[in-house]
């Protein structure tokens, strides 16, 4: 029988960690890697059958890589504290790993915004992978490196992505600084062309190509703020170039 380890990075997730841990109780091993939370995250997690390790946060990839080294199962499932693994997805995961001809699987993530899931504005991300020479690279929007073919699971992971308008914008700004600095480190530069064209294309892609318009006003809001996130990244690249950060 194939086994699964769930890895959950945390930092001050007291509002979400309990429901998350409930939803992954099917796993053979659960690892919570915590960045020294100052709220009740750890006291809540200790009530569950999970392993808790603490590590000072430096970047997203290193945090998860530290936990990967402790995974004992045949497969690893990566779950964030504000995500839930519904029962249908649990059953599908257990079924596919027993008879899999793939080495990894993408999971569907509908956006959660304005108190509803936007099923036409979904992401597909590799989250389930064989525990064989896997690791993350990149400081933000980290990429999971693995070998072999990739399948896509049918059922959704529930992700309570955005807690409100200002949280959404703050999150985009935070990521923008990371991305701008990474671009600077690679000697990339931004121009006024980037400031105009790139945000426009992001809006067009999210709203029309990915059919966000089918999600009504929330779909329009997500496409607009996604475009703002791209705009913010290039503005910050220019600020860094001019030493105005």
mmCIF file of C-alpha atoms in Angstrom:
data_model
loop_
_atom_site.group_PDB
_atom_site.id
_atom_site.type_symbol
_atom_site.label_atom_id
_atom_site.label_comp_id
_atom_site.label_asym_id
_atom_site.label_seq_id
_atom_site.Cartn_x
_atom_site.Cartn_y
_atom_site.Cartn_z
ATOM 1 C CA UNK A 1 0.000 0.000 0.000
ATOM 2 C CA UNK A 2 1.316 3.437 -0.996
ATOM 3 C CA UNK A 3 1.684 6.035 1.755
ATOM 4 C CA UNK A 4 1.334 9.840 1.813
ATOM 5 C CA UNK A 5 3.108 12.543 3.799
ATOM 6 C CA UNK A 6 1.427 15.955 4.023
ATOM 7 C CA UNK A 7 3.678 19.000 4.486
ATOM 8 C CA UNK A 8 2.099 22.210 5.834
ATOM 9 C CA UNK A 9 4.150 25.439 6.220
ATOM 10 C CA UNK A 10 2.758 27.786 8.877
ATOM 11 C CA UNK A 11 3.187 31.221 10.388
ATOM 12 C CA UNK A 12 0.410 32.641 12.589
ATOM 13 C CA UNK A 13 -2.348 30.484 11.104
ATOM 14 C CA UNK A 14 -4.508 30.013 14.200
ATOM 15 C CA UNK A 15 -7.692 30.802 12.253
ATOM 16 C CA UNK A 16 -7.059 28.113 9.651
ATOM 17 C CA UNK A 17 -4.769 25.361 10.905
ATOM 18 C CA UNK A 18 -7.383 23.310 12.772
ATOM 19 C CA UNK A 19 -9.660 22.825 9.759
ATOM 20 C CA UNK A 20 -6.634 22.174 7.567
ATOM 21 C CA UNK A 21 -5.322 19.434 9.842
ATOM 22 C CA UNK A 22 -8.777 17.857 10.045
ATOM 23 C CA UNK A 23 -8.892 17.679 6.258
ATOM 24 C CA UNK A 24 -5.539 15.865 5.952
ATOM 25 C CA UNK A 25 -6.086 13.344 8.730
ATOM 26 C CA UNK A 26 -6.137 10.590 6.075
ATOM 27 C CA UNK A 27 -2.359 10.997 5.584
ATOM 28 C CA UNK A 28 0.175 8.532 6.999
ATOM 29 C CA UNK A 29 2.452 11.359 8.144
ATOM 30 C CA UNK A 30 1.753 15.062 8.682
ATOM 31 C CA UNK A 31 4.614 17.547 9.027
ATOM 32 C CA UNK A 32 3.940 21.114 10.153
ATOM 33 C CA UNK A 33 6.963 23.314 9.489
ATOM 34 C CA UNK A 34 6.481 26.525 11.411
ATOM 35 C CA UNK A 35 8.289 29.864 11.094
ATOM 36 C CA UNK A 36 8.082 30.581 14.841
ATOM 37 C CA UNK A 37 4.433 31.567 15.052
ATOM 38 C CA UNK A 38 3.516 34.024 17.804
ATOM 39 C CA UNK A 39 -0.186 33.125 17.996
ATOM 40 C CA UNK A 40 -1.940 29.849 18.930
ATOM 41 C CA UNK A 41 -0.949 27.948 15.775
ATOM 42 C CA UNK A 42 1.346 25.482 17.525
ATOM 43 C CA UNK A 43 -0.883 24.849 20.530
ATOM 44 C CA UNK A 44 -3.709 23.953 18.122
ATOM 45 C CA UNK A 45 -1.463 21.769 15.964
ATOM 46 C CA UNK A 46 -0.222 19.829 19.019
ATOM 47 C CA UNK A 47 -3.753 18.465 19.475
ATOM 48 C CA UNK A 48 -3.367 16.536 16.221
ATOM 49 C CA UNK A 49 -1.260 13.557 15.235
ATOM 50 C CA UNK A 50 1.407 15.550 13.438
ATOM 51 C CA UNK A 51 5.117 16.283 13.627
ATOM 52 C CA UNK A 52 5.983 19.919 14.337
ATOM 53 C CA UNK A 53 9.321 21.446 13.461
ATOM 54 C CA UNK A 54 10.316 25.086 13.720
ATOM 55 C CA UNK A 55 12.683 26.841 11.365
ATOM 56 C CA UNK A 56 13.502 30.506 10.905
ATOM 57 C CA UNK A 57 11.997 31.641 7.605
ATOM 58 C CA UNK A 58 14.404 32.689 4.871
ATOM 59 C CA UNK A 59 12.410 31.801 1.759
ATOM 60 C CA UNK A 60 9.542 29.558 0.708
ATOM 61 C CA UNK A 61 11.676 26.960 -1.084
ATOM 62 C CA UNK A 62 14.124 26.370 1.767
ATOM 63 C CA UNK A 63 11.281 26.084 4.244
ATOM 64 C CA UNK A 64 9.577 23.309 2.297
ATOM 65 C CA UNK A 65 12.849 21.596 1.387
ATOM 66 C CA UNK A 66 13.662 21.252 5.093
ATOM 67 C CA UNK A 67 10.405 19.354 5.578
ATOM 68 C CA UNK A 68 10.894 17.174 2.494
ATOM 69 C CA UNK A 69 14.000 15.665 4.108
ATOM 70 C CA UNK A 70 11.796 14.402 6.964
ATOM 71 C CA UNK A 71 9.107 12.845 4.759
ATOM 72 C CA UNK A 72 8.966 9.060 5.130
ATOM 73 C CA UNK A 73 6.128 8.190 2.735
ATOM 74 C CA UNK A 74 6.035 7.121 -0.914
ATOM 75 C CA UNK A 75 4.248 10.325 -1.909
ATOM 76 C CA UNK A 76 4.215 13.922 -0.646
ATOM 77 C CA UNK A 77 1.217 16.266 -0.704
ATOM 78 C CA UNK A 78 1.912 19.963 -0.130
ATOM 79 C CA UNK A 79 -0.920 21.866 1.567
ATOM 80 C CA UNK A 80 -1.068 25.444 2.864
ATOM 81 C CA UNK A 81 -2.761 26.193 6.169
ATOM 82 C CA UNK A 82 -5.629 28.060 4.479
ATOM 83 C CA UNK A 83 -6.371 25.098 2.195
ATOM 84 C CA UNK A 84 -8.681 22.122 2.679
ATOM 85 C CA UNK A 85 -8.620 18.649 1.123
ATOM 86 C CA UNK A 86 -12.300 17.715 0.552
ATOM 87 C CA UNK A 87 -13.349 14.095 0.911
ATOM 88 C CA UNK A 88 -13.690 13.537 -2.838
ATOM 89 C CA UNK A 89 -10.115 14.713 -3.358
ATOM 90 C CA UNK A 90 -8.920 12.501 -0.492
ATOM 91 C CA UNK A 91 -10.494 9.445 -2.153
ATOM 92 C CA UNK A 92 -9.028 10.392 -5.524
ATOM 93 C CA UNK A 93 -5.528 10.842 -4.105
ATOM 94 C CA UNK A 94 -5.605 7.460 -2.369
ATOM 95 C CA UNK A 95 -6.890 5.798 -5.534
ATOM 96 C CA UNK A 96 -4.414 7.299 -8.020
ATOM 97 C CA UNK A 97 -1.280 6.634 -5.996
ATOM 98 C CA UNK A 98 -2.104 2.930 -5.784
ATOM 99 C CA UNK A 99 -2.205 2.517 -9.564
ATOM 100 C CA UNK A 100 -0.264 5.506 -10.852
ATOM 101 C CA UNK A 101 1.696 5.718 -14.075
ATOM 102 C CA UNK A 102 2.607 9.344 -13.263
ATOM 103 C CA UNK A 103 5.252 10.742 -10.949
ATOM 104 C CA UNK A 104 3.326 13.892 -10.016
ATOM 105 C CA UNK A 105 -0.155 15.402 -10.185
ATOM 106 C CA UNK A 106 -1.520 18.889 -10.581
ATOM 107 C CA UNK A 107 -4.458 19.855 -8.377
ATOM 108 C CA UNK A 108 -7.137 22.373 -9.322
ATOM 109 C CA UNK A 109 -7.496 25.469 -7.149
ATOM 110 C CA UNK A 110 -10.538 27.709 -7.674
ATOM 111 C CA UNK A 111 -10.052 31.237 -6.327
ATOM 112 C CA UNK A 112 -12.082 32.133 -3.237
ATOM 113 C CA UNK A 113 -13.230 35.743 -3.307
ATOM 114 C CA UNK A 114 -16.295 37.675 -2.123
ATOM 115 C CA UNK A 115 -17.437 34.611 -0.153
ATOM 116 C CA UNK A 116 -17.595 32.287 -3.154
ATOM 117 C CA UNK A 117 -15.370 29.931 -5.093
ATOM 118 C CA UNK A 118 -14.636 31.097 -8.623
ATOM 119 C CA UNK A 119 -14.499 27.865 -10.578
ATOM 120 C CA UNK A 120 -13.765 29.646 -13.856
ATOM 121 C CA UNK A 121 -10.740 31.350 -12.324
ATOM 122 C CA UNK A 122 -8.769 28.311 -11.267
ATOM 123 C CA UNK A 123 -5.089 27.444 -11.100
ATOM 124 C CA UNK A 124 -3.576 24.008 -11.652
ATOM 125 C CA UNK A 125 -0.512 23.432 -9.501
ATOM 126 C CA UNK A 126 1.703 20.378 -8.912
ATOM 127 C CA UNK A 127 1.114 19.495 -5.267
ATOM 128 C CA UNK A 128 1.160 15.690 -5.178
ATOM 129 C CA UNK A 129 4.494 14.102 -6.089
ATOM 130 C CA UNK A 130 6.454 10.889 -5.604
ATOM 131 C CA UNK A 131 9.023 11.195 -2.854
ATOM 132 C CA UNK A 132 11.966 10.703 -5.198
ATOM 133 C CA UNK A 133 14.586 13.465 -5.574
ATOM 134 C CA UNK A 134 12.083 16.312 -5.299
ATOM 135 C CA UNK A 135 12.860 19.834 -4.137
ATOM 136 C CA UNK A 136 11.755 23.443 -4.524
ATOM 137 C CA UNK A 137 13.670 26.321 -6.060
ATOM 138 C CA UNK A 138 12.913 30.058 -6.209
ATOM 139 C CA UNK A 139 12.294 32.505 -3.380
ATOM 140 C CA UNK A 140 8.681 33.418 -4.201
ATOM 141 C CA UNK A 141 6.170 31.499 -6.322
ATOM 142 C CA UNK A 142 8.554 28.631 -5.720
ATOM 143 C CA UNK A 143 8.737 25.842 -8.308
ATOM 144 C CA UNK A 144 8.602 22.160 -7.427
ATOM 145 C CA UNK A 145 11.357 20.272 -9.262
ATOM 146 C CA UNK A 146 10.689 16.600 -10.010
ATOM 147 C CA UNK A 147 11.243 14.004 -12.682
ATOM 148 C CA UNK A 148 8.709 12.124 -14.786
ATOM 149 C CA UNK A 149 5.266 12.775 -16.210
ATOM 150 C CA UNK A 150 2.486 14.852 -14.657
ATOM 151 C CA UNK A 151 -1.232 14.087 -14.452
ATOM 152 C CA UNK A 152 -4.159 16.271 -13.361
ATOM 153 C CA UNK A 153 -6.606 15.295 -10.634
ATOM 154 C CA UNK A 154 -10.308 15.846 -11.263
ATOM 155 C CA UNK A 155 -11.349 17.139 -7.860
ATOM 156 C CA UNK A 156 -10.624 20.570 -6.378
ATOM 157 C CA UNK A 157 -8.510 21.635 -3.432
ATOM 158 C CA UNK A 158 -10.367 24.359 -1.521
ATOM 159 C CA UNK A 159 -8.188 27.402 -0.958
ATOM 160 C CA UNK A 160 -9.471 30.338 1.068
ATOM 161 C CA UNK A 161 -7.135 32.541 -0.897
ATOM 162 C CA UNK A 162 -8.150 36.095 -0.119
ATOM 163 C CA UNK A 163 -9.614 37.296 3.143
ATOM 164 C CA UNK A 164 -10.781 40.591 1.703
ATOM 165 C CA UNK A 165 -9.946 43.322 -0.769
ATOM 166 C CA UNK A 166 -7.155 44.935 1.245
ATOM 167 C CA UNK A 167 -5.619 41.557 2.135
ATOM 168 C CA UNK A 168 -5.600 40.662 -1.556
ATOM 169 C CA UNK A 169 -3.875 43.907 -2.546
ATOM 170 C CA UNK A 170 -1.381 43.662 0.331
ATOM 171 C CA UNK A 171 -0.511 40.110 -0.730
ATOM 172 C CA UNK A 172 0.063 41.232 -4.317
ATOM 173 C CA UNK A 173 2.329 44.065 -3.136
ATOM 174 C CA UNK A 174 4.312 41.724 -0.915
ATOM 175 C CA UNK A 175 4.915 39.282 -3.761
ATOM 176 C CA UNK A 176 5.765 42.176 -6.089
ATOM 177 C CA UNK A 177 8.737 43.201 -3.935
ATOM 178 C CA UNK A 178 10.068 39.622 -3.960
ATOM 179 C CA UNK A 179 9.630 39.330 -7.722
ATOM 180 C CA UNK A 180 11.181 42.733 -8.400
ATOM 181 C CA UNK A 181 14.255 41.904 -6.340
ATOM 182 C CA UNK A 182 14.617 38.513 -8.060
ATOM 183 C CA UNK A 183 14.421 40.238 -11.451
ATOM 184 C CA UNK A 184 17.067 42.751 -10.331
ATOM 185 C CA UNK A 185 19.334 39.900 -9.218
ATOM 186 C CA UNK A 186 19.037 38.462 -12.741
ATOM 187 C CA UNK A 187 19.925 41.875 -14.250
ATOM 188 C CA UNK A 188 16.461 42.330 -15.732
ATOM 189 C CA UNK A 189 15.054 45.817 -16.176
ATOM 190 C CA UNK A 190 11.618 47.347 -16.566
ATOM 191 C CA UNK A 191 10.413 49.922 -19.064
ATOM 192 C CA UNK A 192 7.283 52.001 -19.514
ATOM 193 C CA UNK A 193 6.252 49.446 -22.131
ATOM 194 C CA UNK A 194 6.187 46.811 -19.384
ATOM 195 C CA UNK A 195 4.113 49.110 -17.169
ATOM 196 C CA UNK A 196 1.402 49.380 -19.828
ATOM 197 C CA UNK A 197 1.428 46.132 -21.807
ATOM 198 C CA UNK A 198 2.101 43.504 -19.135
ATOM 199 C CA UNK A 199 -0.775 44.500 -16.778
ATOM 200 C CA UNK A 200 -3.155 44.783 -19.748
ATOM 201 C CA UNK A 201 -2.208 41.305 -20.933
ATOM 202 C CA UNK A 202 -2.637 39.834 -17.433
ATOM 203 C CA UNK A 203 -6.145 41.294 -17.213
ATOM 204 C CA UNK A 204 -7.019 40.020 -20.701
ATOM 205 C CA UNK A 205 -5.667 36.555 -19.935
ATOM 206 C CA UNK A 206 -7.440 36.220 -16.571
ATOM 207 C CA UNK A 207 -10.755 37.741 -17.588
ATOM 208 C CA UNK A 208 -11.172 36.449 -21.136
ATOM 209 C CA UNK A 209 -8.844 33.533 -21.898
ATOM 210 C CA UNK A 210 -9.381 31.899 -18.490
ATOM 211 C CA UNK A 211 -13.068 32.909 -18.631
ATOM 212 C CA UNK A 212 -13.097 34.926 -15.450
ATOM 213 C CA UNK A 213 -16.033 36.882 -16.873
ATOM 214 C CA UNK A 214 -18.212 33.844 -16.131
ATOM 215 C CA UNK A 215 -17.668 34.486 -12.406
ATOM 216 C CA UNK A 216 -19.405 37.874 -12.527
ATOM 217 C CA UNK A 217 -18.250 40.797 -10.386
ATOM 218 C CA UNK A 218 -15.811 38.667 -8.314
ATOM 219 C CA UNK A 219 -14.192 37.475 -11.551
ATOM 220 C CA UNK A 220 -13.792 41.070 -12.718
ATOM 221 C CA UNK A 221 -12.266 42.061 -9.357
ATOM 222 C CA UNK A 222 -9.759 39.184 -9.441
ATOM 223 C CA UNK A 223 -8.674 40.027 -13.010
ATOM 224 C CA UNK A 224 -8.262 43.707 -12.114
ATOM 225 C CA UNK A 225 -6.189 43.057 -8.987
ATOM 226 C CA UNK A 226 -4.100 40.461 -10.816
ATOM 227 C CA UNK A 227 -3.285 43.165 -13.366
ATOM 228 C CA UNK A 228 -2.457 45.554 -10.521
ATOM 229 C CA UNK A 229 -0.035 42.967 -9.089
ATOM 230 C CA UNK A 230 1.852 42.872 -12.391
ATOM 231 C CA UNK A 231 1.894 46.680 -12.580
ATOM 232 C CA UNK A 232 3.168 46.858 -9.001
ATOM 233 C CA UNK A 233 6.014 44.460 -9.795
ATOM 234 C CA UNK A 234 7.346 46.597 -12.634
ATOM 235 C CA UNK A 235 6.973 49.818 -10.655
ATOM 236 C CA UNK A 236 9.055 48.257 -7.884
ATOM 237 C CA UNK A 237 11.674 47.113 -10.385
ATOM 238 C CA UNK A 238 12.040 50.732 -11.524
ATOM 239 C CA UNK A 239 12.242 51.921 -7.894
ATOM 240 C CA UNK A 240 14.991 49.394 -7.156
ATOM 241 C CA UNK A 241 16.882 50.428 -10.325
ATOM 242 C CA UNK A 242 16.788 54.064 -9.177
ATOM 243 C CA UNK A 243 17.693 53.153 -5.565
ATOM 244 C CA UNK A 244 14.352 54.551 -4.373
ATOM 245 C CA UNK A 245 13.127 51.476 -2.503
#
